[in-house]
Amino acid sequence: MDPSLAPEIVNSWIQLAAVAFARVGTAILLLPGFGEAQIPPRIRIALGLVLTLSLLPILPLPEPPQQVTAFALLIGAEAAIGIFIGAGARILIAALHLLGALVGMVSGLSNAFAPSQANTEGATALAALLSVAAIAMIFATDLHHLMISAILRSYAILPPGRLPVGDMTDQIARLGAGAFHIATSMATPFLVIAVVLNLALGLANRIMPTMQVFFVAAPGLILAGLTIFVITLPAVLDHMMVVLSDWLLALSM
């Protein structure tokens, strides 16, 4: 090899690495398990960089454009695709955050706040527990391998240089609606129990006006909510992992 060509080759590899990092690194910064708020940003960026360099030899990347404007547009498009992948998975996991809020509301635990592992804002204690359990399930079931595979195989569906903004926006909207549907459907048993208990306590108060309904209702709602929560927690987490894996598989097919 001509030594005079070494700077051009090195420059070409740096540009290819920048294009790859725009998608891979951005997705890693947002994906559940990898992009949690409790992980320092430097660690997340370093992880994205290491993963980018590991996948770089097998990524189907085009020759970087020579024009600065075209290169910047390519970087922006790749970063947008990475945001789409990471945000899509994050939106699905947010269904557990909403579920915890609903369960806390109907069971009388909505005022029990705890730091959330998946969101920067506060959450109810049940939502924080669901978030931690979901992150643990992701790594226990090797779902993080599927996330990396989805990033790798996304190049077949969304090749570099193509940015279907309309399709991506529609998919994000569908994921948001799906997250609300999942949360409300899984919260149905809690809503039913809350309605039944409140109706029963209302009838009891009509029969016995001197009964302190609040002091009877609060412990009953908390006990019923926690009991159903413990019983349904394995099924909730299993269903959530299936939904997330199905979306990642559809992205990587």
XYZ file of N, CA and C in Angstrom:
759
model
N 0.856 -1.200 0.000
C 0.000 0.000 0.000
C 0.885 1.241 0.000
N 0.484 2.204 -0.789
C 1.230 3.457 -0.873
C 1.073 4.225 0.445
N 2.176 4.551 1.117
C 2.049 5.276 2.397
C 1.348 6.614 2.262
N 1.395 7.204 1.090
C 0.739 8.500 0.907
C -0.778 8.407 0.975
N -1.325 7.185 0.801
C -2.782 7.005 0.855
C -3.293 6.755 2.271
N -2.367 6.588 3.221
C -2.787 6.284 4.599
C -3.683 7.359 5.191
N -3.374 8.653 5.048
C -4.289 9.661 5.616
C -5.693 9.590 5.034
N -5.808 9.330 3.740
C -7.132 9.247 3.122
C -7.905 8.032 3.642
N -7.200 6.904 3.819
C -7.863 5.704 4.333
C -8.334 5.916 5.770
N -7.459 6.508 6.580
C -7.830 6.787 7.973
C -9.010 7.749 8.033
N -8.995 8.773 7.197
C -10.093 9.743 7.167
C -11.397 9.070 6.741
N -11.299 8.147 5.769
C -12.493 7.437 5.315
C -13.066 6.565 6.429
N -12.199 5.866 7.180
C -12.667 5.038 8.286
C -13.283 5.875 9.395
N -12.721 7.026 9.660
C -13.288 7.906 10.691
C -14.683 8.376 10.280
N -14.843 8.721 9.019
C -16.160 9.141 8.535
C -17.171 8.002 8.612
N -16.740 6.785 8.232
C -17.639 5.633 8.331
C -18.024 5.366 9.788
N -17.060 5.489 10.697
C -17.352 5.287 12.115
C -18.331 6.339 12.628
N -18.198 7.575 12.150
C -19.120 8.631 12.568
C -20.534 8.341 12.074
N -20.643 7.865 10.828
C -21.966 7.523 10.283
C -22.581 6.369 11.063
N -21.774 5.352 11.377
C -22.291 4.206 12.132
C -22.677 4.611 13.549
N -21.855 5.447 14.194
C -22.144 5.858 15.567
C -23.411 6.696 15.641
N -23.717 7.433 14.577
C -24.922 8.261 14.586
C -26.171 7.415 14.799
N -26.193 6.200 14.236
C -27.359 5.333 14.442
C -27.182 4.443 15.669
N -26.076 3.733 15.742
C -25.870 2.774 16.830
C -25.761 3.484 18.178
N -24.934 4.511 18.245
C -24.741 5.216 19.505
C -26.004 5.913 19.988
N -26.752 6.508 19.063
C -27.991 7.184 19.453
C -29.009 6.193 19.975
N -29.106 5.030 19.324
C -30.034 4.001 19.803
C -29.645 3.503 21.188
N -28.341 3.305 21.426
C -27.876 2.827 22.731
C -28.191 3.842 23.822
N -28.135 5.119 23.491
C -28.427 6.157 24.485
C -29.884 6.140 24.933
N -30.774 5.509 24.144
C -32.202 5.549 24.444
C -32.806 4.194 24.765
N -32.179 3.106 24.347
C -32.769 1.789 24.535
C -32.907 1.445 26.013
N -34.000 0.767 26.394
C -34.152 0.345 27.797
C -33.019 -0.584 28.205
N -32.545 -0.389 29.412
C -31.442 -1.187 29.909
C -30.092 -0.553 29.635
N -29.900 -0.011 28.444
C -28.646 0.642 28.088
C -28.675 2.144 28.392
N -29.811 2.759 28.165
C -29.892 4.212 28.254
C -30.646 4.727 29.453
N -30.523 4.043 30.593
C -31.224 4.504 31.785
C -30.593 5.784 32.323
N -31.412 6.600 32.965
C -30.938 7.890 33.470
C -29.888 7.724 34.553
N -29.897 6.577 35.255
C -28.942 6.376 36.340
C -27.544 6.019 35.825
N -27.425 5.626 34.562
C -26.120 5.309 33.984
C -25.471 6.621 33.541
N -24.237 6.889 33.955
C -23.585 8.145 33.552
C -23.505 8.283 32.038
N -23.711 9.489 31.515
C -23.664 9.678 30.051
C -22.357 9.219 29.428
N -21.237 9.400 30.121
C -19.953 8.964 29.567
C -19.917 7.460 29.362
N -20.500 6.727 30.294
C -20.544 5.265 30.166
C -21.403 4.864 28.979
N -22.540 5.526 28.812
C -23.416 5.200 27.684
C -22.751 5.533 26.357
N -22.093 6.682 26.289
C -21.399 7.054 25.051
C -20.259 6.083 24.766
N -19.521 5.698 25.806
C -18.423 4.741 25.615
C -18.954 3.390 25.150
N -20.082 2.957 25.711
C -20.682 1.697 25.280
C -21.114 1.762 23.821
N -21.728 2.897 23.440
C -22.122 3.066 22.046
C -20.934 3.081 21.114
N -19.847 3.695 21.544
C -18.643 3.750 20.710
C -18.023 2.368 20.551
N -17.937 1.617 21.654
C -17.377 0.258 21.579
C -18.235 -0.634 20.694
N -19.547 -0.545 20.853
C -20.444 -1.361 20.027
C -20.351 -0.954 18.561
N -20.227 0.347 18.301
C -20.083 0.815 16.922
C -18.826 0.258 16.272
N -17.707 0.334 16.971
C -16.448 -0.181 16.427
C -16.499 -1.695 16.252
N -17.257 -2.383 17.097
C -17.376 -3.835 16.966
C -18.202 -4.231 15.740
N -19.244 -3.454 15.452
C -20.121 -3.776 14.331
C -19.669 -3.151 13.019
N -18.739 -2.224 13.073
C -18.360 -1.463 11.889
C -17.942 -2.342 10.707
N -17.165 -3.414 10.900
C -16.746 -4.199 9.729
C -17.883 -4.887 8.978
N -19.031 -5.112 9.634
C -20.116 -5.840 8.973
C -21.299 -4.940 8.624
N -21.206 -3.655 8.918
C -22.309 -2.751 8.604
C -22.269 -2.370 7.121
N -23.430 -2.422 6.445
C -23.464 -2.057 5.012
C -23.513 -0.540 4.829
N -22.405 0.113 5.049
C -22.356 1.569 4.987
C -21.909 2.022 3.597
N -22.503 3.100 3.093
C -22.086 3.619 1.783
C -20.802 4.438 1.905
N -20.243 4.775 0.795
C -19.066 5.647 0.788
C -19.481 7.034 1.268
N -18.806 7.572 2.279
C -19.191 8.891 2.801
C -19.107 9.957 1.716
N -20.099 10.829 1.629
C -20.057 11.895 0.623
C -18.938 12.898 0.918
N -18.416 13.490 -0.121
C -17.322 14.446 0.037
C -17.816 15.818 0.459
N -19.043 16.177 0.073
C -19.588 17.477 0.431
C -19.952 17.493 1.920
N -19.621 18.580 2.577
C -19.887 18.696 4.009
C -21.385 18.679 4.291
N -22.163 19.355 3.459
C -23.615 19.407 3.669
C -24.235 18.024 3.534
N -23.850 17.293 2.507
C -24.387 15.946 2.304
C -23.982 15.018 3.445
N -22.760 15.164 3.918
C -22.298 14.330 5.031
C -23.075 14.657 6.311
N -23.322 15.942 6.553
C -24.092 16.337 7.730
C -25.529 15.826 7.651
N -26.126 15.873 6.468
C -27.480 15.344 6.294
C -27.526 13.841 6.523
N -26.486 13.133 6.072
C -26.421 11.691 6.298
C -26.311 11.377 7.782
N -25.482 12.131 8.497
C -25.350 11.936 9.944
C -26.682 12.205 10.641
N -27.365 13.276 10.234
C -28.651 13.599 10.840
C -29.696 12.522 10.586
N -29.720 11.988 9.371
C -30.689 10.937 9.046
C -30.412 9.671 9.861
N -29.132 9.313 9.993
C -28.784 8.131 10.779
C -29.117 8.333 12.262
N -28.888 9.533 12.770
C -29.237 9.813 14.163
C -30.748 9.734 14.373
N -31.525 10.198 13.391
C -32.988 10.129 13.496
C -33.467 8.679 13.530
N -32.828 7.812 12.741
C -33.190 6.396 12.760
C -32.827 5.777 14.113
N -31.660 6.148 14.658
C -31.297 5.656 15.981
C -32.279 6.104 17.052
N -32.729 7.352 16.970
C -33.739 7.846 17.903
C -35.032 7.067 17.754
N -35.400 6.752 16.515
C -36.620 5.982 16.263
C -36.541 4.609 16.923
N -35.411 3.920 16.788
C -35.268 2.585 17.372
C -35.299 2.658 18.897
N -34.499 3.562 19.474
C -34.450 3.665 20.925
C -35.751 4.166 21.531
N -36.340 5.189 20.899
C -37.583 5.751 21.435
C -38.742 4.773 21.295
N -38.750 3.975 20.214
C -39.815 2.989 20.043
C -39.834 1.978 21.176
N -38.666 1.428 21.499
C -38.591 0.487 22.622
C -38.898 1.176 23.937
N -38.446 2.410 24.095
C -38.693 3.153 25.329
C -40.178 3.439 25.517
N -40.894 3.726 24.426
C -42.331 3.999 24.516
C -43.082 2.753 24.969
N -42.689 1.587 24.451
C -43.351 0.346 24.871
C -43.123 0.080 26.356
N -41.900 0.270 26.827
C -41.606 0.054 28.244
C -42.345 1.072 29.117
N -42.633 2.249 28.554
C -43.371 3.262 29.318
C -44.767 2.789 29.694
N -45.263 1.733 29.033
C -46.559 1.176 29.414
C -46.544 0.696 30.858
N -45.401 0.181 31.319
C -45.301 -0.252 32.712
C -45.340 0.932 33.663
N -44.746 2.049 33.251
C -44.802 3.265 34.069
C -46.253 3.724 34.226
N -46.997 3.717 33.138
C -48.408 4.106 33.193
C -49.215 3.099 33.989
N -48.912 1.812 33.825
C -49.619 0.784 34.591
C -49.406 0.980 36.085
N -48.163 1.247 36.487
C -47.897 1.477 37.903
C -48.653 2.681 38.440
N -48.768 3.738 37.614
C -49.518 4.920 38.036
C -51.002 4.600 38.210
N -51.557 3.805 37.292
C -52.975 3.427 37.383
C -53.225 2.548 38.603
N -52.348 1.568 38.804
C -52.521 0.680 39.952
C -52.372 1.452 41.258
N -51.404 2.366 41.316
C -51.248 3.177 42.511
C -52.450 4.061 42.777
N -53.071 4.551 41.710
C -54.228 5.429 41.875
C -55.421 4.659 42.437
N -55.700 3.473 41.896
C -56.897 2.740 42.323
C -56.676 1.990 43.633
N -55.416 1.757 44.015
C -55.153 1.022 45.251
C -54.782 1.927 46.410
N -54.789 3.235 46.214
C -54.499 4.154 47.298
C -53.029 4.361 47.570
N -52.155 4.000 46.625
C -50.719 4.167 46.810
C -50.138 5.211 45.866
N -50.974 6.082 45.350
C -50.495 7.068 44.386
C -49.593 8.116 45.016
N -49.646 8.265 46.350
C -48.798 9.243 47.023
C -47.462 8.665 47.472
N -47.266 7.362 47.255
C -46.000 6.727 47.636
C -45.029 6.825 46.460
N -44.237 7.899 46.440
C -43.331 8.149 45.317
C -41.979 7.508 45.582
N -41.313 7.177 44.472
C -39.973 6.584 44.536
C -39.225 6.979 43.282
N -37.893 7.010 43.323
C -37.131 7.323 42.104
C -37.385 6.278 41.029
N -37.620 6.748 39.812
C -37.870 5.842 38.705
C -36.574 5.512 37.990
N -36.416 4.242 37.602
C -35.209 3.817 36.905
C -35.303 4.056 35.409
N -36.511 4.210 34.874
C -36.682 4.339 33.429
C -37.086 5.740 33.003
N -37.344 6.628 33.942
C -37.776 7.979 33.615
C -37.049 8.950 34.540
N -36.859 10.172 34.043
C -36.184 11.178 34.854
C -37.111 11.773 35.908
N -38.417 11.682 35.703
C -39.336 12.230 36.692
C -39.642 11.181 37.755
N -40.304 11.621 38.808
C -40.674 10.699 39.869
C -41.778 9.760 39.424
N -41.962 8.697 40.188
C -42.970 7.704 39.863
C -43.526 7.149 41.165
N -44.667 6.497 41.058
C -45.193 5.815 42.228
C -44.290 4.626 42.551
N -44.421 4.128 43.768
C -43.570 3.017 44.189
C -43.789 1.793 43.305
N -45.036 1.551 42.906
C -45.317 0.388 42.061
C -44.747 0.582 40.662
N -44.816 1.803 40.134
C -44.243 2.069 38.816
C -42.728 1.907 38.839
N -42.088 2.372 39.901
C -40.639 2.204 40.022
C -40.271 0.729 40.121
N -41.062 -0.035 40.854
C -40.810 -1.479 40.959
C -40.959 -2.158 39.608
N -41.988 -1.798 38.859
C -42.182 -2.382 37.530
C -41.038 -2.014 36.593
N -40.550 -0.789 36.676
C -39.443 -0.361 35.824
C -38.181 -1.163 36.112
N -37.867 -1.327 37.402
C -36.678 -2.103 37.778
C -36.835 -3.556 37.349
N -38.030 -4.107 37.549
C -38.262 -5.505 37.164
C -38.142 -5.684 35.648
N -38.619 -4.713 34.887
C -38.523 -4.813 33.423
C -37.069 -4.777 32.965
N -36.264 -3.904 33.557
C -34.836 -3.836 33.195
C -34.143 -5.148 33.539
N -34.474 -5.700 34.718
C -33.875 -6.979 35.098
C -34.296 -8.090 34.150
N -35.551 -8.079 33.719
C -36.039 -9.104 32.793
C -35.370 -8.987 31.429
N -35.081 -7.759 31.011
C -34.426 -7.568 29.713
C -33.084 -8.290 29.675
N -32.301 -8.150 30.734
C -30.983 -8.787 30.761
C -31.079 -10.264 31.140
N -32.062 -10.632 31.965
C -32.207 -12.039 32.349
C -32.653 -12.903 31.178
N -33.441 -12.343 30.274
C -33.934 -13.092 29.119
C -33.101 -12.856 27.858
N -31.952 -12.179 28.009
C -31.067 -11.883 26.868
C -31.765 -11.050 25.791
N -32.742 -10.254 26.213
C -33.422 -9.401 25.249
C -32.509 -8.283 24.750
N -31.468 -7.973 25.510
C -30.529 -6.947 25.047
C -29.761 -7.422 23.815
N -29.592 -8.745 23.670
C -28.979 -9.267 22.439
C -29.884 -8.995 21.240
N -31.194 -9.142 21.448
C -32.142 -8.876 20.371
C -32.157 -7.397 20.002
N -31.936 -6.514 20.986
C -31.864 -5.084 20.700
C -30.677 -4.777 19.788
N -29.532 -5.362 20.104
C -28.353 -5.143 19.269
C -28.568 -5.729 17.875
N -29.212 -6.900 17.815
C -29.520 -7.505 16.521
C -30.480 -6.636 15.722
N -31.436 -6.016 16.410
C -32.378 -5.144 15.712
C -31.668 -3.933 15.121
N -30.719 -3.374 15.868
C -29.935 -2.251 15.327
C -29.166 -2.690 14.087
N -28.551 -3.856 14.169
C -27.755 -4.359 13.047
C -28.624 -4.626 11.828
N -29.755 -5.278 12.042
C -30.615 -5.647 10.923
C -31.483 -4.491 10.427
N -31.526 -3.387 11.188
C -32.308 -2.236 10.720
C -31.729 -1.640 9.450
N -30.446 -1.935 9.176
C -29.838 -1.413 7.954
C -30.461 -2.028 6.711
N -31.092 -3.202 6.850
C -31.763 -3.813 5.704
C -33.101 -3.138 5.426
N -33.787 -2.682 6.491
C -35.086 -2.024 6.325
C -34.920 -0.538 6.066
N -33.999 0.078 6.791
C -33.749 1.516 6.664
C -32.284 1.718 6.290
N -31.952 1.543 5.025
C -30.545 1.702 4.620
C -30.086 3.142 4.801
N -28.792 3.352 4.985
C -28.272 4.720 5.157
C -28.635 5.610 3.966
N -29.030 6.816 4.285
C -29.420 7.755 3.241
C -30.913 7.849 3.030
N -31.682 6.891 3.551
C -33.143 6.911 3.421
C -33.762 7.235 4.768
N -34.693 8.169 4.766
C -35.344 8.577 6.011
C -36.843 8.717 5.763
N -37.606 7.610 5.899
C -39.060 7.676 5.709
C -39.742 8.327 6.914
N -39.747 9.645 6.930
C -40.251 10.383 8.090
C -41.710 10.039 8.361
N -42.529 9.963 7.296
C -43.949 9.678 7.482
C -44.188 8.317 8.113
N -43.505 7.293 7.621
C -43.678 5.950 8.177
C -43.177 5.871 9.616
N -42.055 6.525 9.893
C -41.517 6.495 11.256
C -42.430 7.233 12.225
N -42.964 8.365 11.807
C -43.893 9.109 12.664
C -45.154 8.303 12.932
N -45.663 7.652 11.903
C -46.855 6.816 12.074
C -46.577 5.652 13.017
N -45.399 5.052 12.896
C -45.045 3.940 13.772
C -44.919 4.388 15.226
N -44.335 5.545 15.457
C -44.209 6.064 16.824
C -45.593 6.330 17.415
N -46.497 6.902 16.595
C -47.855 7.154 17.078
C -48.561 5.843 17.426
N -48.360 4.821 16.595
C -48.965 3.519 16.873
C -48.384 2.898 18.159
N -47.084 3.071 18.360
C -46.471 2.546 19.576
C -47.014 3.253 20.817
N -47.209 4.571 20.719
C -47.784 5.297 21.844
C -49.192 4.823 22.165
N -50.006 4.655 21.114
C -51.366 4.150 21.330
C -51.333 2.726 21.876
N -50.399 1.914 21.373
C -50.283 0.552 21.879
C -49.864 0.505 23.332
N -48.973 1.419 23.736
C -48.550 1.456 25.136
C -49.724 1.793 26.052
N -50.552 2.756 25.654
C -51.731 3.086 26.446
C -52.694 1.906 26.499
N -52.860 1.222 25.368
C -53.764 0.060 25.330
C -53.255 -1.052 26.243
N -51.955 -1.315 26.201
C -51.378 -2.362 27.051
C -51.566 -2.010 28.528
N -51.271 -0.764 28.877
C -51.373 -0.361 30.284
C -52.811 -0.458 30.793
N -53.750 0.052 30.024
C -55.141 0.027 30.479
C -55.704 -1.387 30.516
N -55.315 -2.226 29.550
C -55.816 -3.598 29.549
C -55.258 -4.392 30.728
N -53.972 -4.187 31.060
C -53.392 -4.907 32.197
C -53.869 -4.345 33.531
N -54.353 -3.103 33.534
C -54.873 -2.507 34.775
C -56.344 -2.827 34.998
N -56.976 -3.541 34.080
C -58.405 -3.829 34.197
C -58.764 -4.552 35.494
N -58.027 -5.607 35.910
C -58.411 -6.261 37.182
C -58.398 -5.312 38.375
N -57.450 -4.410 38.404
C -57.372 -3.462 39.515
C -58.543 -2.485 39.475
N -58.901 -2.046 38.277
C -60.034 -1.131 38.152
C -61.335 -1.808 38.574
N -61.514 -3.066 38.184
C -62.735 -3.793 38.545
C -62.815 -3.968 40.059
N -61.709 -4.395 40.671
C -61.707 -4.593 42.125
C -61.970 -3.274 42.855
N -61.398 -2.183 42.364
C -61.613 -0.888 43.010
C -63.079 -0.477 42.937
N -63.694 -0.668 41.774
C -65.113 -0.310 41.623
C -65.985 -1.172 42.534
N -65.725 -2.479 42.554
C -66.537 -3.389 43.373
C -66.399 -3.054 44.850
N -65.164 -2.834 45.323
C -64.963 -2.518 46.736
C -65.596 -1.186 47.118
N -65.459 -0.194 46.246
C -66.057 1.107 46.565
C -67.577 1.030 46.575
N -68.174 0.273 45.657
C -69.626 0.094 45.684
C -70.065 -0.635 46.947
N -69.312 -1.667 47.330
C -69.669 -2.412 48.540
C -69.559 -1.529 49.774
N -68.520 -0.727 49.843
C -68.361 0.167 50.993
C -69.410 1.265 50.993
N -69.793 1.721 49.793
C -70.869 2.706 49.727
C -72.186 2.153 50.233
N -72.509 0.915 49.859
C -73.734 0.284 50.360
C -73.645 0.052 51.867
N -72.447 -0.361 52.335
C -72.295 -0.573 53.774
C -72.465 0.729 54.542
N -72.000 1.827 53.980
C -72.156 3.127 54.647
C -73.615 3.555 54.707
N -74.378 3.186 53.668
C -75.806 3.511 53.709
C -76.526 2.703 54.784
N -76.063 1.465 54.982
C -76.702 0.624 56.000
C -76.238 1.021 57.400
N -74.937 1.323 57.518
C -74.370 1.705 58.808
C -73.744 3.089 58.684
N -74.539 4.144 58.829
C -74.009 5.513 58.626
C -72.882 5.877 59.581
N -72.803 5.244 60.726
C -71.767 5.597 61.699
C -70.410 4.946 61.384
N -70.373 4.062 60.406
C -69.114 3.382 60.091
C -68.137 4.348 59.431
N -66.901 4.328 59.874
C -65.855 5.170 59.279
C -65.367 4.517 57.985
N -65.981 4.925 56.871
C -65.721 4.260 55.595
C -64.273 4.432 55.165
N -63.718 5.618 55.370
C -62.359 5.871 54.898
C -61.350 4.938 55.565
N -61.487 4.763 56.892
C -60.529 3.933 57.618
C -60.693 2.459 57.293
N -61.854 2.082 56.795
C -62.066 0.697 56.365
C -61.664 0.521 54.906
N -61.953 1.529 54.074
C -61.715 1.401 52.632
C -60.234 1.438 52.285
N -59.479 2.339 52.932
C -58.071 2.496 52.555
C -57.269 1.210 52.757
N -57.305 0.592 53.936
C -56.558 -0.676 54.076
C -57.069 -1.771 53.146
N -58.387 -1.818 52.934
C -58.941 -2.843 52.044
C -58.474 -2.677 50.613
N -58.478 -1.429 50.116
C -58.017 -1.179 48.755
C -56.523 -1.496 48.603
N -55.733 -1.086 49.586
C -54.293 -1.352 49.513
C -54.019 -2.855 49.535
N -54.699 -3.576 50.429
C -54.492 -5.021 50.522
C -54.923 -5.723 49.240
N -56.090 -5.347 48.710
C -56.565 -5.977 47.476
C -55.655 -5.643 46.299
N -55.220 -4.371 46.213
C -54.350 -3.974 45.112
C -53.015 -4.686 45.145
N -52.399 -4.760 46.324
C -51.108 -5.431 46.441
C -51.227 -6.931 46.187
N -52.326 -7.532 46.625
C -52.523 -8.969 46.394
C -52.623 -9.278 44.905
N -53.439 -8.502 44.202
C -53.569 -8.718 42.756
C -52.267 -8.379 42.045
N -51.567 -7.366 42.534
C -50.296 -6.978 41.916
C -49.273 -8.106 42.015
N -49.183 -8.737 43.182
C -48.234 -9.839 43.360
C -48.618 -11.025 42.477
N -49.904 -11.298 42.356
C -50.350 -12.447 41.560
C -50.110 -12.229 40.069
N -50.360 -11.008 39.613
C -50.293 -10.730 38.171
C -48.933 -10.254 37.689
N -48.009 -9.930 38.610
C -46.720 -9.370 38.201
C -45.948 -10.258 37.228
N -45.812 -11.574 37.467
C -45.081 -12.397 36.485
C -45.704 -12.367 35.097
N -47.037 -12.439 35.027
C -47.698 -12.416 33.720
C -47.537 -11.067 33.037
N -47.577 -9.981 33.822
C -47.410 -8.639 33.256
C -46.023 -8.481 32.640
N -44.994 -8.882 33.371
C -43.628 -8.758 32.856
C -43.411 -9.667 31.650
N -43.945 -10.872 31.708
C -43.798 -11.790 30.571
C -44.470 -11.228 29.325
N -45.672 -10.689 29.490
C -46.371 -10.110 28.339
C -45.612 -8.911 27.789
N -45.044 -8.098 28.677
C -44.307 -6.916 28.226
C -43.059 -7.310 27.450
N -42.358 -8.337 27.902
C -41.169 -8.798 27.181
C -41.545 -9.379 25.820
N -42.692 -10.064 25.741
C -43.145 -10.607 24.457
C -43.475 -9.477 23.484
N -44.166 -8.451 23.973
C -44.515 -7.316 23.112
C -43.255 -6.611 22.609
N -42.300 -6.384 23.502
C -41.068 -5.711 23.103
C -40.267 -6.558 22.132
N -40.162 -7.851 22.383
C -39.414 -8.714 21.470
C -40.090 -8.817 20.111
N -41.430 -8.836 20.088
C -42.129 -8.874 18.801
C -41.833 -7.635 17.971
N -41.796 -6.478 18.635
C -41.496 -5.250 17.886
C -40.056 -5.239 17.389
N -39.128 -5.700 18.200
C -37.738 -5.751 17.790
C -37.529 -6.757 16.658
N -38.246 -7.879 16.717
C -38.141 -8.863 15.641
C -38.735 -8.330 14.356
N -39.860 -7.610 14.451
C -40.453 -7.020 13.258
C -39.527 -5.965 12.657
N -38.789 -5.289 13.520
C -37.839 -4.279 13.033
C -36.646 -4.925 12.368
N -36.293 -6.127 12.808
C -35.087 -6.763 12.292
C -35.368 -7.834 11.244
N -36.629 -8.003 10.856
C -36.915 -9.002 9.822
C -36.560 -8.458 8.443
